[in-house]
XYZ file of C-alpha atoms in Angstrom:
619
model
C 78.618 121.558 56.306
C 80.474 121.705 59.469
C 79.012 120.226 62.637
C 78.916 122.168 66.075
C 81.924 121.335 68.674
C 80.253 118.997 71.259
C 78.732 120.874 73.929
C 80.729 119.808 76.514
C 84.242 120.877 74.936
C 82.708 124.212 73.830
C 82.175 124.386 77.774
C 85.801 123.842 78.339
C 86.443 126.586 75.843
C 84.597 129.140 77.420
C 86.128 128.208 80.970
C 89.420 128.283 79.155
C 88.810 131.996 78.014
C 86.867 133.066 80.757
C 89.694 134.666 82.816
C 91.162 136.136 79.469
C 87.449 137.800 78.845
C 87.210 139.250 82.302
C 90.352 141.015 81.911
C 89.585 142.092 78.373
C 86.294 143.778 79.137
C 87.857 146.525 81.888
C 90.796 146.705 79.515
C 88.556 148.094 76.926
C 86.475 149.885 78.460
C 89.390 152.020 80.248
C 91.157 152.588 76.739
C 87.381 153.637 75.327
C 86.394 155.873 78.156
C 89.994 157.457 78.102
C 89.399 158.375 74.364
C 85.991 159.796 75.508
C 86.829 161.822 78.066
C 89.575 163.586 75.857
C 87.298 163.680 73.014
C 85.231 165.985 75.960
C 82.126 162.976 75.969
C 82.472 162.951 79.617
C 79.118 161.385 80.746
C 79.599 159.409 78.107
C 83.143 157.984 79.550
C 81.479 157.716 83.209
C 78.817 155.394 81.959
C 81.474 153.415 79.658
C 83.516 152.938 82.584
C 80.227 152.193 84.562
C 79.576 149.173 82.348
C 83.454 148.006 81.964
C 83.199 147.246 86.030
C 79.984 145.274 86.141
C 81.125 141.857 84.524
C 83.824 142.283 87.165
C 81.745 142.695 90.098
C 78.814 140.540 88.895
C 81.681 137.600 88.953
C 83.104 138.306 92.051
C 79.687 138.430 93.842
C 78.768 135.449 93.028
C 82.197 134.012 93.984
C 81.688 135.644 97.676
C 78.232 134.341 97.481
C 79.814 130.606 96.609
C 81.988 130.864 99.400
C 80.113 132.281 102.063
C 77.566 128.740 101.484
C 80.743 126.697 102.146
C 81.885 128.899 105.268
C 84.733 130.690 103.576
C 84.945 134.856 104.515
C 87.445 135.450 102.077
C 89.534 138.519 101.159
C 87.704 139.107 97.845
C 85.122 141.375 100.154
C 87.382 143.803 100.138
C 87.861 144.072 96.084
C 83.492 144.042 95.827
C 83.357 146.551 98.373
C 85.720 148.783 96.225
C 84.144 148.723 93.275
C 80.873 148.923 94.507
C 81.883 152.385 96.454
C 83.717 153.383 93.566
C 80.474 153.005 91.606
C 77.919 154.930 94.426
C 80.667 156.932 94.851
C 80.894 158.360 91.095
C 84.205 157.346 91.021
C 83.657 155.010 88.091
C 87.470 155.716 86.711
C 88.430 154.307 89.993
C 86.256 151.335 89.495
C 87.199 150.135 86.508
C 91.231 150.201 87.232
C 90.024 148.273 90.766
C 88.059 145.568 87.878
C 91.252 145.547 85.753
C 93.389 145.024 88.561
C 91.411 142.437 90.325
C 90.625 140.320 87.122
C 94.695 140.896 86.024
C 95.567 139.607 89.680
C 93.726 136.377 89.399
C 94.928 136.095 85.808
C 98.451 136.714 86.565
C 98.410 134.111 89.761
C 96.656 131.283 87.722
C 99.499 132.200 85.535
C 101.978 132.110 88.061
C 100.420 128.577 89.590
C 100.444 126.619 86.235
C 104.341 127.791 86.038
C 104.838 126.679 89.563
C 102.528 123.360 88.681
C 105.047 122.682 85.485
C 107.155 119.642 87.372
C 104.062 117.945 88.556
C 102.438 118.177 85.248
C 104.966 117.290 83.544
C 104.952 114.119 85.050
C 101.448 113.099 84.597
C 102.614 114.062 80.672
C 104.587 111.560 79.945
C 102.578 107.705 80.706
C 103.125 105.597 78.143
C 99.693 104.685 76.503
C 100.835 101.460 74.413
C 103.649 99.252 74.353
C 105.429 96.824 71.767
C 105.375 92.836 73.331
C 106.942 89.849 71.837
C 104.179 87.631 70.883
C 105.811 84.291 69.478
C 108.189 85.148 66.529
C 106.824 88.737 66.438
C 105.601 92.038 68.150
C 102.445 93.271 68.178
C 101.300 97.242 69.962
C 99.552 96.336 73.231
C 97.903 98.637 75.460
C 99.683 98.807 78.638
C 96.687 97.750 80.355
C 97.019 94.513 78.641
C 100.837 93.265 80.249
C 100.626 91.400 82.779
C 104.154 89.995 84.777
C 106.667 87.830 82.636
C 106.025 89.966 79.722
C 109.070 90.689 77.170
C 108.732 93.813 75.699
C 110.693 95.652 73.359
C 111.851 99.170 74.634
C 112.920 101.933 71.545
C 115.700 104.681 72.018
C 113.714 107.577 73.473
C 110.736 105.826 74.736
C 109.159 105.594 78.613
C 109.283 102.936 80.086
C 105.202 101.533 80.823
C 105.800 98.890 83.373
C 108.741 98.102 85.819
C 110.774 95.343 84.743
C 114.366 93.538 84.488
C 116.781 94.380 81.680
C 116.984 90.998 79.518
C 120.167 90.958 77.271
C 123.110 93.648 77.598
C 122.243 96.727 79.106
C 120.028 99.507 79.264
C 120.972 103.014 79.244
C 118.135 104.991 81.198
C 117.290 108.631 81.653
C 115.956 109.032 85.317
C 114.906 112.720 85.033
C 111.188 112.558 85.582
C 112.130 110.144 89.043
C 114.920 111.539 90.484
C 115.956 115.139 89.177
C 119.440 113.518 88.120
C 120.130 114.599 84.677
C 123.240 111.903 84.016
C 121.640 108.480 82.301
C 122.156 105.734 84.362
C 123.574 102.310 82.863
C 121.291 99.263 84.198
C 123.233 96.291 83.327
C 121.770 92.374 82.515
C 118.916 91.687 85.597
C 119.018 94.849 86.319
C 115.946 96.759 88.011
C 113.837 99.367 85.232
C 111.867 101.645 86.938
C 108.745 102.765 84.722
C 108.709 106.227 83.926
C 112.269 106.372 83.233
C 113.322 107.102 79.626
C 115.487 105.001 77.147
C 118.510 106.880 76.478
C 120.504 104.477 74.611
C 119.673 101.775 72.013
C 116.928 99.634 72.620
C 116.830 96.446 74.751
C 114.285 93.910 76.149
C 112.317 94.698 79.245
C 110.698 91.403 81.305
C 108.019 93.348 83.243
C 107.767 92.724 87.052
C 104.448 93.791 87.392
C 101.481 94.679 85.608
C 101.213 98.486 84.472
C 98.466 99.754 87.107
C 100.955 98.122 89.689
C 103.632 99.840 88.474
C 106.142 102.742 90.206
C 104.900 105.256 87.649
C 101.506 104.211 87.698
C 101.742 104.803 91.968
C 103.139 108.436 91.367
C 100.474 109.538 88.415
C 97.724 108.664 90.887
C 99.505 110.682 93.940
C 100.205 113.856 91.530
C 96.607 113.677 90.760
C 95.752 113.612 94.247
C 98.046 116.456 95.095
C 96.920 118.530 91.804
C 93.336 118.609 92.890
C 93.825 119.280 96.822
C 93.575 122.911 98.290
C 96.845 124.196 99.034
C 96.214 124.216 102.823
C 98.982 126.647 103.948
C 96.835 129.164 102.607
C 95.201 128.741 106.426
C 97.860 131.329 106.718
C 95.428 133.594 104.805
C 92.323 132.789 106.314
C 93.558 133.229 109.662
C 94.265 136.572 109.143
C 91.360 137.417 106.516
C 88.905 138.289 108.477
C 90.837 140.340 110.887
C 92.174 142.335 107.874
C 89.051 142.946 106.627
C 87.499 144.232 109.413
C 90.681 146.589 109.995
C 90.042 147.783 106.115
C 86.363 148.523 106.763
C 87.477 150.698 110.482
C 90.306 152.758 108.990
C 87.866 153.465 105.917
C 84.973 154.330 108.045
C 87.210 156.546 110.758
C 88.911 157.762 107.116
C 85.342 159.341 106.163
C 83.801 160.151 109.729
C 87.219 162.363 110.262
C 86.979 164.332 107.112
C 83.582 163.601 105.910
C 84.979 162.938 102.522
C 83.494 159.378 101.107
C 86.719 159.300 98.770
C 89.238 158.912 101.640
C 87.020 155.578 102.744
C 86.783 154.700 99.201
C 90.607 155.307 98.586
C 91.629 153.191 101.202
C 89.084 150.424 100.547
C 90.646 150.480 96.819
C 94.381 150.402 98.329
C 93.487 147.081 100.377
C 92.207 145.338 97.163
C 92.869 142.385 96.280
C 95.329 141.960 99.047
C 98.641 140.039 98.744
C 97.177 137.427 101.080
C 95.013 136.342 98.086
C 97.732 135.944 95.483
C 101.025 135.171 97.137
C 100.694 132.348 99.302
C 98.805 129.862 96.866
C 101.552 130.401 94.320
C 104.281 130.488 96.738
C 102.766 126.521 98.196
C 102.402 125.210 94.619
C 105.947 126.421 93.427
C 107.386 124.671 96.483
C 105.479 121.411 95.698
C 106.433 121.378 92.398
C 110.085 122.305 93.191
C 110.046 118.916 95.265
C 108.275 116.842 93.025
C 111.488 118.207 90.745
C 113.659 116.823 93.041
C 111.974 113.389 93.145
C 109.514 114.280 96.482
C 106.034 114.261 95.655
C 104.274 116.396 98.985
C 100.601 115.363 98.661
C 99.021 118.904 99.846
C 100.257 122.406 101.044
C 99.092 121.541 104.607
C 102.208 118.420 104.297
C 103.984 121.178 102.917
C 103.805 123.221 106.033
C 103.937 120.839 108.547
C 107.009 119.589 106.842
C 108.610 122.543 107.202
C 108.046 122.232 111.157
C 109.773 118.986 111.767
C 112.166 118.640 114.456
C 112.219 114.847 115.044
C 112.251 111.918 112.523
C 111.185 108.358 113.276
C 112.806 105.999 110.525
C 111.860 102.317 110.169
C 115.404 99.773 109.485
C 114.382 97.770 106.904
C 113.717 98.846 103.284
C 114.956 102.513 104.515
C 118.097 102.363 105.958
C 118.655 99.229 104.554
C 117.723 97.921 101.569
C 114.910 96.021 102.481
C 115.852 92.643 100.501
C 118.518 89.855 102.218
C 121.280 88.332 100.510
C 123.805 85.774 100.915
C 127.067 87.313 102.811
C 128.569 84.005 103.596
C 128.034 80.236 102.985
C 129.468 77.177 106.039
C 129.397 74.206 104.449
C 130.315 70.636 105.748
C 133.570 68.565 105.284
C 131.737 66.718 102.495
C 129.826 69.625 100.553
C 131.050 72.207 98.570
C 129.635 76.240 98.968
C 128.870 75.795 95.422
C 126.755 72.537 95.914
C 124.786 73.748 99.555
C 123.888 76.913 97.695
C 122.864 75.545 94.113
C 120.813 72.644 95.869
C 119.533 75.133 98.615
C 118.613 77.461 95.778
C 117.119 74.552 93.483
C 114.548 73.599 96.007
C 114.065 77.223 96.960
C 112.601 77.881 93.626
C 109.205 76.404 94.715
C 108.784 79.075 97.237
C 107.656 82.124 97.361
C 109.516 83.412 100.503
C 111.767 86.438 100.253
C 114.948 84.106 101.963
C 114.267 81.778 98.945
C 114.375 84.908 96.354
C 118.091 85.624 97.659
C 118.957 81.912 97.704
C 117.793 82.238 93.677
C 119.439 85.370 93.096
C 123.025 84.228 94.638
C 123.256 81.425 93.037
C 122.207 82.341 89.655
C 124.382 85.080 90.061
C 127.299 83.270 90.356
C 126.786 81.163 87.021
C 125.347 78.139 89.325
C 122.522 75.623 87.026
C 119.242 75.613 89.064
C 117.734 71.966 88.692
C 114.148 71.601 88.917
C 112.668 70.703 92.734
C 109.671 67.535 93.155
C 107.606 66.690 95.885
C 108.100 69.812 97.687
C 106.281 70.539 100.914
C 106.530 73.850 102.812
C 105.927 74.803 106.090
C 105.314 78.512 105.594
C 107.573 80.865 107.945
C 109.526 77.664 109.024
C 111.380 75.915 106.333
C 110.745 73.582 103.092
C 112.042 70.157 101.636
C 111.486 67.880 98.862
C 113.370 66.661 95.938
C 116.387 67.755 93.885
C 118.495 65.841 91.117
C 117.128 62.715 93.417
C 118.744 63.535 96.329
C 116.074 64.931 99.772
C 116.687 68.494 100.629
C 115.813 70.035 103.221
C 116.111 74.094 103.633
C 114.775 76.106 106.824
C 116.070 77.870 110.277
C 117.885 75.673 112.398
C 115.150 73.909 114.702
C 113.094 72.813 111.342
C 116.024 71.169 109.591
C 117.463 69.980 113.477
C 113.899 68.204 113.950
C 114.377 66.439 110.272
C 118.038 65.527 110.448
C 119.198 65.256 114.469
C 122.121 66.909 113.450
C 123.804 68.656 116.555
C 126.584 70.090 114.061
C 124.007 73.176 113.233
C 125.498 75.533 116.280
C 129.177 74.428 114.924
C 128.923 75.917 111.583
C 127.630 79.447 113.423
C 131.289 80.155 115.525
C 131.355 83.906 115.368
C 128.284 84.809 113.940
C 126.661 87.859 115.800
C 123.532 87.064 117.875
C 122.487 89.819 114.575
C 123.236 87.215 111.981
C 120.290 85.393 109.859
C 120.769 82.051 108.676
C 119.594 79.568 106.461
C 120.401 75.322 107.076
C 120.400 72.928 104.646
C 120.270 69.438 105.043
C 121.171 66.584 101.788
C 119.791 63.118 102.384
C 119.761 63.271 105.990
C 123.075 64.961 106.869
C 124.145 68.729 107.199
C 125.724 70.567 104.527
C 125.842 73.886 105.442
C 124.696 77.017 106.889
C 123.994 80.110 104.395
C 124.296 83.666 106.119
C 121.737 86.387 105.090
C 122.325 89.956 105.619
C 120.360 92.805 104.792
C 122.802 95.347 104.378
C 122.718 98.979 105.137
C 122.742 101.421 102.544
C 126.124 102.735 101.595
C 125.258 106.036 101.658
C 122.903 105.842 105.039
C 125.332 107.515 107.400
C 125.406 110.927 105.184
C 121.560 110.432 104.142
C 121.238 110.913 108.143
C 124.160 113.422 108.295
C 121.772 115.345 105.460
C 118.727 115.208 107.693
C 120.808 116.862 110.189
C 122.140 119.863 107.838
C 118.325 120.270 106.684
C 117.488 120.848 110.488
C 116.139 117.601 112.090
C 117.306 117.651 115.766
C 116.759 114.103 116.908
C 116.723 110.685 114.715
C 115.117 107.584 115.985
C 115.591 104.113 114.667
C 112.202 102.227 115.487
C 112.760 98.474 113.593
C 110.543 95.696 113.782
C 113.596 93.377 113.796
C 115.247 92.131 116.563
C 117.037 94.258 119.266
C 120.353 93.222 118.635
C 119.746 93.855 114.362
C 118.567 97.551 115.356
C 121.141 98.394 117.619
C 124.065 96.983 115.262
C 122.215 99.452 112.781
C 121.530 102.435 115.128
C 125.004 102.151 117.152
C 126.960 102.268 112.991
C 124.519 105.295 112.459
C 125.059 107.539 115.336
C 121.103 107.382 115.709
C 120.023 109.150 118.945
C 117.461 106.372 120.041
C 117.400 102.467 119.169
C 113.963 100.612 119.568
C 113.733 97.187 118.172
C 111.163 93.895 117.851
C 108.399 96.464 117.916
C 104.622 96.028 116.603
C 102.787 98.048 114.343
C 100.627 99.376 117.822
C 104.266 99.781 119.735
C 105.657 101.873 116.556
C 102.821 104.383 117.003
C 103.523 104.410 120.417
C 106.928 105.413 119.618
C 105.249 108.352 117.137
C 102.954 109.795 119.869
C 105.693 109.645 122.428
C 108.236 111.736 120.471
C 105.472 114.287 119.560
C 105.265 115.211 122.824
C 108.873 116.526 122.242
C 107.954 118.416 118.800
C 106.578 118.152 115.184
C 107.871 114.370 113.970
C 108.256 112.475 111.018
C 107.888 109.280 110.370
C 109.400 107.061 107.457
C 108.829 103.691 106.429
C 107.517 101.837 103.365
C 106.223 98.355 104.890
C 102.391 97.411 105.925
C 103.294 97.399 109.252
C 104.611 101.198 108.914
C 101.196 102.362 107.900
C 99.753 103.177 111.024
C 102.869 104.935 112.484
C 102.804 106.906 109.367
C 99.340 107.924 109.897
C 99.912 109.099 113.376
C 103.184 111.033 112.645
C 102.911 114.784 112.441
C 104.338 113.991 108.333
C 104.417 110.339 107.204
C 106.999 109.727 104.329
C 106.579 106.706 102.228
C 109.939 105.238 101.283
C 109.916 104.632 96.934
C 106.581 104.838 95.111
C 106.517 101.425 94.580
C 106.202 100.705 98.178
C 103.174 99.027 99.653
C 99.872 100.860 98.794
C 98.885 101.468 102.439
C 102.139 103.038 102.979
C 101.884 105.587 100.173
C 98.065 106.097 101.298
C 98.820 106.931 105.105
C 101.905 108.657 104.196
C 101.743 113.008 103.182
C 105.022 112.517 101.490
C 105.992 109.795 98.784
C 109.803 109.719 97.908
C 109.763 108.757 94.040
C 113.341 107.025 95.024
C 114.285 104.341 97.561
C 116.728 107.084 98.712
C 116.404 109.116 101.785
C 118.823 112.387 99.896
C 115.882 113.821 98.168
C 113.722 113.739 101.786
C 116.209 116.196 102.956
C 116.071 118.521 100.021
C 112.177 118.898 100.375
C 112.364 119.623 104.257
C 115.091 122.260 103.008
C 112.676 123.266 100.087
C 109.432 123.074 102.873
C 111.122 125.756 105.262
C 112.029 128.158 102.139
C 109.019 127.939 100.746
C 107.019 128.608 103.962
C 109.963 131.816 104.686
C 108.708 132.851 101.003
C 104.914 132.249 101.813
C 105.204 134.011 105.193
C 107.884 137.152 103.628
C 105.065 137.844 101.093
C 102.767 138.187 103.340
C 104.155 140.574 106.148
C 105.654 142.548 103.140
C 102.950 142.738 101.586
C 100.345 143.779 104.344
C 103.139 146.375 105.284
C 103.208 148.144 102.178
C 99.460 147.665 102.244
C 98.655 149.262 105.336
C 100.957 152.005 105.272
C 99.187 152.581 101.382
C 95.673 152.474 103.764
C 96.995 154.998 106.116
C 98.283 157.247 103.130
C 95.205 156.970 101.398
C 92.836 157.683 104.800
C 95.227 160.791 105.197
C 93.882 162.091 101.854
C 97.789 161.623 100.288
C 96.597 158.981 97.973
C 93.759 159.261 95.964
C 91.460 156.172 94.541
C 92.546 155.647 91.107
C 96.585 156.071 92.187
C 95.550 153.742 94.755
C 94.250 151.059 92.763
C 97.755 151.209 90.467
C 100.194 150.880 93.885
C 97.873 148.108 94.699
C 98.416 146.446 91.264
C 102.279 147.416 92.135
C 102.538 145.499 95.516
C 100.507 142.267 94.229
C 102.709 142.010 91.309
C 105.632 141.913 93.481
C 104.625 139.663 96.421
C 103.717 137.001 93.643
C 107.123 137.166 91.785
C 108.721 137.011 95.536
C 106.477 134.141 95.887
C 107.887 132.593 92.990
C 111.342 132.356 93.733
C 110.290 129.346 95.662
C 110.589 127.089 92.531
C 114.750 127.693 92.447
């Protein structure tokens, strides 16, 4: 015996089919009261007709009725007030092709919005449920859930990555697809950085995760595509401001139609002609298919409202570090002493360093194993956090920290000798061996190679002015924003002066803001569009921010302003073309050129277009 579906899938099921139903039912009932009608049953065909509308209109009043409680005056008026006067009118033919219409309309733009939501679903698609770990000698299958940081796991030729990690052994050969939109797989070498979400393209290799799996980059962009998936498409405001205007002018050209020649079926032909309206249709698919074009090319836009405003954006705000730079220092140079080698300040800096969790001491460790150094292992440390730290390596009392910290340990007035012709821009690092100096190590955070035509692409896409606003000192910025042609440098500023800097520009125009620290968070919140530099940036920087980049890149931010203004041209051509062809159908039909039922198939016509035209917004 075979046990009843649960109730709540057989739910589903029916919401599933629901649309499909509603579309049948008119369907059938034109094709039976056709075959009526010829057969010379013509009451018979009225009445079959009749009932082929009312599942129709039944749904759609209680749709109007749903909305009106939540303060919507929607379009959809206009389709109940056509079938209903088809129906009083005895114009039940007429009726039913308005039902069939209307119910093929809303099946043909859910249709239309799951192909425009394709790249966005696609992406929640592919998370990795379970992973393979090295557990001793061995693997074992792991839910993701269950790696934590340090992990090794064991990554198979065609599987996504679950967690972000570090390449351990050769290399890894990744497909970055679902990320970036780039179709060539990218070779990460030994150490390299693994992006989750990415897929293995080559043989399989060890993964060391960074970071546990909810913490992870493709973890960050499931939960925004969720987000985004289950917001209203705001640029459909372009609808409602104009819906209740259009419906009023529907309802006066009908009602002068009928005073004027005292034929009902001019009012009712012109009502039918104005239903469903392209308004209804074209600009929700046109938003989603622009959305999901971005999301394509590694831009996730959180709601159709970003959408839009993005599309508006004449001035962008970018922070320095981690966006025009990439965010993370590392050793440029190393001044050592007569009696130290670079070799020996840097391995002994970096030894010590390896007790610290401070980002200077994470390029210290990443220099020096990088050049083949030996890392001994550091006692006694003490740290003064933000200052410096010393303590104990191979015997020997190290000292590591800016130059006042290791001045005040070691009275060394050598320090300033070691910095001849370093920039007042230049970071540095002093280290100090059993009381004497041995050296100075330079730190640089180096701009992006490809930051000068990232900006140059901003241009192109049609941002007028660029402003650097950096946290970092004034001289840093300006060294930055004088290589970058910026139009405005503003340095050492606060979180509070940064959204200073926002509201100030805004005066000027729409503005954008980018940045991916803590501190960006409440510039990005008071920016016009706040963009949120890599997914894997800080969680209230992808929260404030309307825009995520799925890439520490700024290219792909200039493809989805481009892809913004099309899709809004798209949105907004729909619409004027549509409500053209509309009303001049309105005037034909209150003119008595264009009776109900002819009028309910030109309809059909100009809705099927507008959302087609709307859907050229995902090339």
């Amino acid at each position: 015996m075979r046990l009843a579906p649960p109730l709540e899938a057989r739910e589903r099921t029916i919401v599933r089919l629901f649309p499909y139903a509603l579309v049948a039912l008119p369907l059938l009932g034109l094709a039976l009261g056709a075959a009526l009608w010829w057969s010379a049953s013509g009451a018979l065909a009225e009445t079959t007709w009749t009932v082929a509308t009312l599942p129709v209109l039944i749904t759609l009043l209680i749709q109007i009725v749903v909305s009106l409680r939540r303060g919507d005056v929607g379009l959809d008026v206009v389709a109940a007030l056509s079938m209903s006067a088809a129906l009083v009118f005895g114009e039940p033919l007429a009726g039913n092709v308005v039902a069939l219409m209307y119910a093929g309309g809303q099946l043909l733009e859910s249709f239309a919005q799951g192909r425009a939501r394709h790249e966005m679903t696609a992406l929640l698609g592919r998370v990795a449920h379970t992973a393979m770990r090295y557990q001793g000698s061995g693997l074992e299958e792991v839910p993701i859930a269950a790696i934590v940081a340090g992990d090794r796991i064991l990554i198979r030729q065609g599987e996504v990555l679950p967690v972000d990690g570090r390449v351990a052994g050769t290399f890894a050969l990744l497909d970055l697809s679902t990320l970036t939109g780039e179709s060539v797989p990218q070779r990460v070498g030994a150490g390299g950085e693994a992006l989750s979400g990415s897929t293995s393209a080559g043989p399989a290799f060890e993964l060391i995760a960074t970071r546990a799996a909810a913490e992870s980059t493709y973890a960050g962009i499931v939960r925004l595509v969720e987000a985004a998936q289950n917001s209203k498409a705001p640029m459909v405001r372009i609808a409602d401001r104009y819906a209740i205007g259009f419906l009023a002018l529907t309802v006066v050209i009908a009602a002068l139609a009928w005073i004027i020649s005292q034929d009902p079926l001019r009012a009712l032909a012109v009502l039918v002609v104005a239903t469903p309206c392209p308004l209804i249709l074209a600009v929700p698919v046109a938003v989603i298919s622009g959305m999901s074009r971005a999301a394509r090319a590694g831009v996730l836009i959180k709601s159709g409202g970003v959408l839009e405003a993005l599309a508006g954006i004449q001035t962008a705000i970018l922070d320095k570090t981690g966006t025009l730079t990439h965010g993370r220092a590392v050793v440029s140079d190393i001044r050592s002493s007569k009696d130290f080698s670079e070799a020996d300040v840097l391995r002994l800096a970096a030894s010590l360093d390896q007790a610290s969790g401070h980002v200077v001491a994470a390029a210290l460790i990443e220099a020096a194993t990088g050049r083949g150094l030996v890392l001994s292992s550091p006692t006694n440390v003490n740290e003064t956090p933000g200052l410096g730290i010393e303590g104990q390596v191979e015997g020997r009392q190290i000292v590591v920290g800016g130059d006042s910290f290791v001045h005040r340990r070691i009275g060394d007035d050598d320090i300033q000798a070691l910095h001849a012709g370093l920039g007042l821009d230049a970071t540095t690092v002093a280290v100090a061996v059993d009381g004497m100096l041995a050296g100075v190590i330079v730190l640089e955070d180096r701009v992006r190679d490809d930051a000068g035509a990232m900006l140059a692409s901003l241009r192109h896409a049609g941002i007028r002015r660029i402003v650097l606003a950096s946290g970092d000192k004034q001289e840093i910025a300006l060294a930055v924003g004088n290589a970058l042609g910026v139009d405005l440098t503003r340095g050492e500023l606060s979180p509070e002066q940064k959204v200073a800097v926002v509201r100030s520009e805004a005066a000027s125009g729409p503005v954008m803001m980018v940045g991916d620290g803590v501190n960006d968070a409440p510039a990005l919140a008071a920016a016009d569009v706040g963009v949120a530099m890599g997914a894997r940036g800080t969680a209230s920087s992808s929260e404030a921010a309307g825009v995520v980049l799925l890439v520490d890149q700024l290219e792909p931010l200039a493809k989805a302003i481009t892809i913004a203004r099309r899709t809004r041209a798209i949105a907004l051509q729909s619409v004027l073309a549509g409500l053209g062809l509309s009303m001049a159908a309105m005037l034909a039909a209150a003119l008595g050129y264009l009776p109900p039922v002819q009028g309910a198939l030109l309809q059909e016509a100009i809705d099927v277009a507008v959302i087609l035209n709307a859907l050229r917004a995902l090339r």
